[in-house]
Tab-separated table of C-alpha atoms in Angstrom:
chain	number	residue	atom	x	y	z
A	1	SER	CA	96.642	106.875	96.269
A	2	PRO	CA	95.267	107.740	92.973
A	3	TYR	CA	96.958	111.337	93.656
A	4	PRO	CA	100.542	111.935	92.958
A	5	ASP	CA	102.699	112.121	95.957
A	6	SER	CA	103.907	115.728	95.225
A	7	ILE	CA	102.796	118.635	93.036
A	8	GLN	CA	105.329	121.308	92.514
A	9	LEU	CA	102.759	123.956	91.733
A	10	LEU	CA	101.330	123.771	95.376
A	11	ASP	CA	104.820	124.295	96.924
A	12	SER	CA	103.662	127.800	98.077
A	13	VAL	CA	100.104	126.666	99.291
A	14	TYR	CA	99.775	125.814	103.016
A	15	LYS	CA	97.000	123.240	102.691
A	16	ILE	CA	94.628	122.232	99.977
A	17	MET	CA	91.889	119.694	99.184
A	18	LEU	CA	91.700	118.262	95.689
A	19	VAL	CA	88.365	116.531	94.933
A	20	SER	CA	88.257	114.264	91.896
A	21	TYR	CA	84.386	113.487	90.886
A	22	PRO	CA	85.614	110.935	88.266
A	23	ALA	CA	87.656	109.075	90.942
A	24	GLN	CA	85.431	109.605	93.972
A	25	ALA	CA	88.506	110.434	96.003
A	26	ILE	CA	89.977	113.682	97.970
A	27	GLY	CA	93.653	114.457	98.353
A	28	MET	CA	94.991	116.608	101.032
A	29	TYR	CA	98.238	118.410	100.365
A	30	GLU	CA	100.682	120.513	102.644
A	31	LYS	CA	103.109	122.657	100.494
A	32	GLY	CA	102.753	120.133	97.676
A	33	LYS	CA	103.119	117.111	99.436
A	34	LEU	CA	100.245	114.503	99.787
A	35	ILE	CA	99.468	113.892	103.351
A	36	ARG	CA	96.377	111.879	103.105
A	37	TRP	CA	94.009	110.672	100.769
A	38	MET	CA	90.386	109.265	101.167
A	39	PRO	CA	87.472	107.713	99.200
A	40	THR	CA	84.349	109.929	99.111
A	41	SER	CA	80.638	109.527	97.845
A	42	MET	CA	79.607	112.820	95.907
A	43	GLY	CA	76.399	113.925	94.550
A	44	LYS	CA	74.184	111.411	92.538
A	45	LYS	CA	73.003	112.506	88.915
A	46	SER	CA	70.024	114.388	90.073
A	47	THR	CA	71.886	116.304	92.680
A	48	PRO	CA	75.283	116.804	91.558
A	49	THR	CA	78.258	118.196	93.650
A	50	PRO	CA	79.139	121.659	92.286
A	51	THR	CA	82.727	121.736	90.746
A	52	GLY	CA	85.292	124.920	91.090
A	53	LEU	CA	87.004	126.633	94.094
A	54	PHE	CA	85.514	126.426	97.367
A	55	HIS	CA	87.039	126.961	100.885
A	56	THR	CA	86.103	125.206	104.182
A	57	ASN	CA	83.859	127.673	106.055
A	58	TRP	CA	82.110	126.534	109.343
A	59	LYS	CA	82.075	123.285	111.242
A	60	SER	CA	79.985	121.202	113.620
A	61	LYS	CA	80.879	117.925	115.629
A	62	GLN	CA	77.078	116.749	114.713
A	63	THR	CA	74.228	118.530	112.679
A	64	ASN	CA	71.235	117.625	111.088
A	65	SER	CA	70.621	117.692	107.495
A	66	THR	CA	68.535	120.460	105.909
A	67	ASP	CA	67.074	118.285	103.423
A	68	ASP	CA	65.881	115.809	106.098
A	69	SER	CA	66.185	116.588	109.851
A	70	SER	CA	66.448	112.757	110.483
A	71	TRP	CA	69.949	112.470	108.676
A	72	VAL	CA	72.431	113.051	111.577
A	73	LEU	CA	75.745	114.319	109.961
A	74	LYS	CA	78.702	114.137	112.020
A	75	TRP	CA	81.983	115.767	111.501
A	76	TYR	CA	80.322	118.417	109.436
A	77	PHE	CA	82.531	120.986	107.468
A	78	ASN	CA	80.546	123.315	105.152
A	79	LEU	CA	81.896	124.666	101.876
A	80	ASP	CA	78.739	126.482	100.480
A	81	ASN	CA	76.867	128.461	102.991
A	82	PHE	CA	73.955	129.072	100.735
A	83	ARG	CA	73.389	125.744	99.335
A	84	GLY	CA	74.557	123.549	102.154
A	85	VAL	CA	77.186	121.595	100.395
A	86	SER	CA	79.746	120.189	102.807
A	87	LEU	CA	82.090	117.226	103.849
A	88	HIS	CA	80.774	114.727	106.525
A	89	GLU	CA	80.520	111.249	107.610
A	90	TYR	CA	77.936	109.009	106.106
A	91	GLU	CA	77.739	105.779	104.489
A	92	LEU	CA	79.794	105.355	101.117
A	93	PRO	CA	77.735	102.928	98.867
A	94	GLY	CA	80.486	102.771	96.236
A	95	HIS	CA	79.002	105.244	93.898
A	96	PRO	CA	77.904	108.929	93.825
A	97	ALA	CA	74.809	108.900	96.058
A	98	SER	CA	74.652	112.026	98.147
A	99	HIS	CA	72.402	115.525	97.725
A	100	ALA	CA	75.653	117.329	96.802
A	101	CYS	CA	77.543	116.699	99.691
A	102	MET	CA	80.790	114.651	99.995
A	103	ARG	CA	80.105	111.803	102.394
A	104	LEU	CA	83.412	110.412	104.243
A	105	TYR	CA	84.286	107.143	106.631
A	106	ASP	CA	84.095	108.204	109.961
A	107	GLU	CA	87.614	108.234	110.826
A	108	ASP	CA	88.293	110.477	107.664
A	109	ALA	CA	85.764	112.843	108.332
A	110	GLU	CA	86.904	113.157	112.032
A	111	TRP	CA	90.534	113.892	110.801
A	112	LEU	CA	89.525	116.318	108.370
A	113	TYR	CA	87.561	118.067	111.029
A	114	TYR	CA	90.698	119.016	113.045
A	115	TRP	CA	92.855	119.530	109.888
A	116	ALA	CA	91.035	122.013	108.005
A	117	GLU	CA	90.555	125.638	108.752
A	118	GLN	CA	87.506	127.576	109.087
A	119	TRP	CA	86.921	130.982	107.717
A	120	LYS	CA	86.705	134.167	109.887
A	121	LEU	CA	83.999	136.596	109.796
A	122	ASP	CA	83.348	140.234	110.932
A	123	SER	CA	81.054	140.862	114.269
A	124	ALA	CA	78.032	140.886	111.978
A	125	GLN	CA	78.807	137.397	110.776
A	126	VAL	CA	78.536	138.606	106.843
A	127	LYS	CA	81.761	139.632	105.485
A	128	ILE	CA	84.438	137.086	105.105
A	129	LEU	CA	87.575	138.493	106.759
A	130	ALA	CA	89.660	135.260	106.127
A	131	TYR	CA	89.064	132.102	104.182
A	132	GLY	CA	89.413	128.643	105.287
A	133	THR	CA	91.284	125.659	103.523
A	134	PRO	CA	90.966	125.905	99.892
A	135	VAL	CA	88.989	123.048	98.012
A	136	ILE	CA	89.167	122.646	94.310
A	137	ILE	CA	86.396	120.082	93.020
A	138	PHE	CA	86.927	118.911	89.491
A	139	GLY	CA	86.034	116.506	86.756
A	140	ASN	CA	82.684	114.890	85.448
A	141	TYR	CA	81.494	111.547	86.538
A	142	ASP	CA	80.020	109.275	84.129
A	143	PHE	CA	76.951	108.369	85.476
A	144	ASP	CA	75.939	105.857	82.625
A	145	GLN	CA	78.899	103.628	83.208
A	146	LEU	CA	79.796	101.074	85.976
A	147	PRO	CA	81.991	102.847	88.775
A	148	PRO	CA	85.634	102.977	87.410
A	149	TRP	CA	86.949	101.009	90.366
A	150	TYR	CA	85.281	97.966	88.817
A	151	SER	CA	87.905	97.858	86.269
A	152	LEU	CA	90.807	98.229	88.815
A	153	PRO	CA	91.524	94.273	88.566
A	154	SER	CA	92.492	94.710	84.727
A	155	ASN	CA	93.427	98.388	84.730
A	156	PRO	CA	95.182	99.489	87.892
A	157	LYS	CA	95.399	102.748	86.803
A	158	GLN	CA	91.752	103.391	85.931
A	159	VAL	CA	91.245	105.980	88.816
A	160	GLU	CA	94.570	107.518	88.526
A	161	ILE	CA	94.833	111.352	88.532
A	162	LEU	CA	97.292	112.516	86.268
A	163	PRO	CA	99.624	115.451	87.196
A	164	ASP	CA	98.558	117.249	83.745
A	165	THR	CA	94.948	117.300	84.730
A	166	LEU	CA	95.469	118.561	88.363
A	167	SER	CA	98.037	121.291	86.924
A	168	VAL	CA	95.104	122.461	84.651
A	169	GLU	CA	92.733	122.770	87.571
A	170	ILE	CA	94.977	124.250	89.923
A	171	ASN	CA	96.315	126.988	87.565
A	172	LYS	CA	92.461	127.859	86.977
A	173	TYR	CA	92.442	129.074	90.834
A	174	LEU	CA	96.109	129.498	91.954
A	175	PRO	CA	96.178	133.319	91.913
A	176	THR	CA	93.024	133.533	93.931
A	177	ILE	CA	94.307	130.746	96.428
A	178	LEU	CA	97.537	132.444	96.908
A	179	LYS	CA	96.006	136.023	97.510
A	180	ARG	CA	93.417	134.737	100.138
A	181	GLN	CA	96.274	132.672	101.729
A	182	ALA	CA	98.074	135.967	102.287
A	183	ASP	CA	95.151	137.884	103.362
A	184	ARG	CA	94.430	135.186	106.025
A	185	ASP	CA	98.195	135.308	107.046
A	186	SER	CA	97.649	139.313	107.414
A	187	PHE	CA	94.295	139.045	109.373
A	188	ILE	CA	95.856	136.150	111.712
A	189	TYR	CA	98.981	138.185	111.972
A	190	SER	CA	97.209	141.651	113.127
A	191	LYS	CA	94.890	139.585	115.346
A	192	ASP	CA	97.973	137.976	117.093
A	193	THR	CA	99.746	141.416	117.481
A	194	LEU	CA	96.583	143.029	118.997
A	195	ALA	CA	96.292	140.121	121.290
A	196	LYS	CA	99.973	140.704	122.525
A	197	GLN	CA	99.690	144.308	123.184
């Protein structure tokens, strides 16, 4: 894995996805422990994947692309409802090739579909009452160079994602992530309490 086995900063975060643009790789952590990682093909130069903090919103086992209705997207999990940025199954050609989405192998996309959490909206389907699983997308991809994994035989650490790099990215968003996690706990707890009464 290009990701470290553990990240102490994330000890209090139930679930999180870290997405490295340079490495084209996603790491899934639960309470600071890496539980799975997967390769991805992110946005090409003309349609880059946005970076920053996102959350998994809504999902569908199968949907059609808004860019081209002939593109069937399996195991779809939305990250940006207004721009259609998502994670889903699609071919991985070995370099960034998407229209801003993060393509995944079928088995990885299916696993993610059941692992990540959806948002909770109000009855009007407008206000977010509880955010889904946090996703931090970070880094810059050098489109003018060969993909970094071409250098792996001579430099096995070419795509290694250093803890210091992750700490900088995580610290930007950690207060927001913990606040939204606490808000989700309160929402879920209140719903469960009402259901039992």
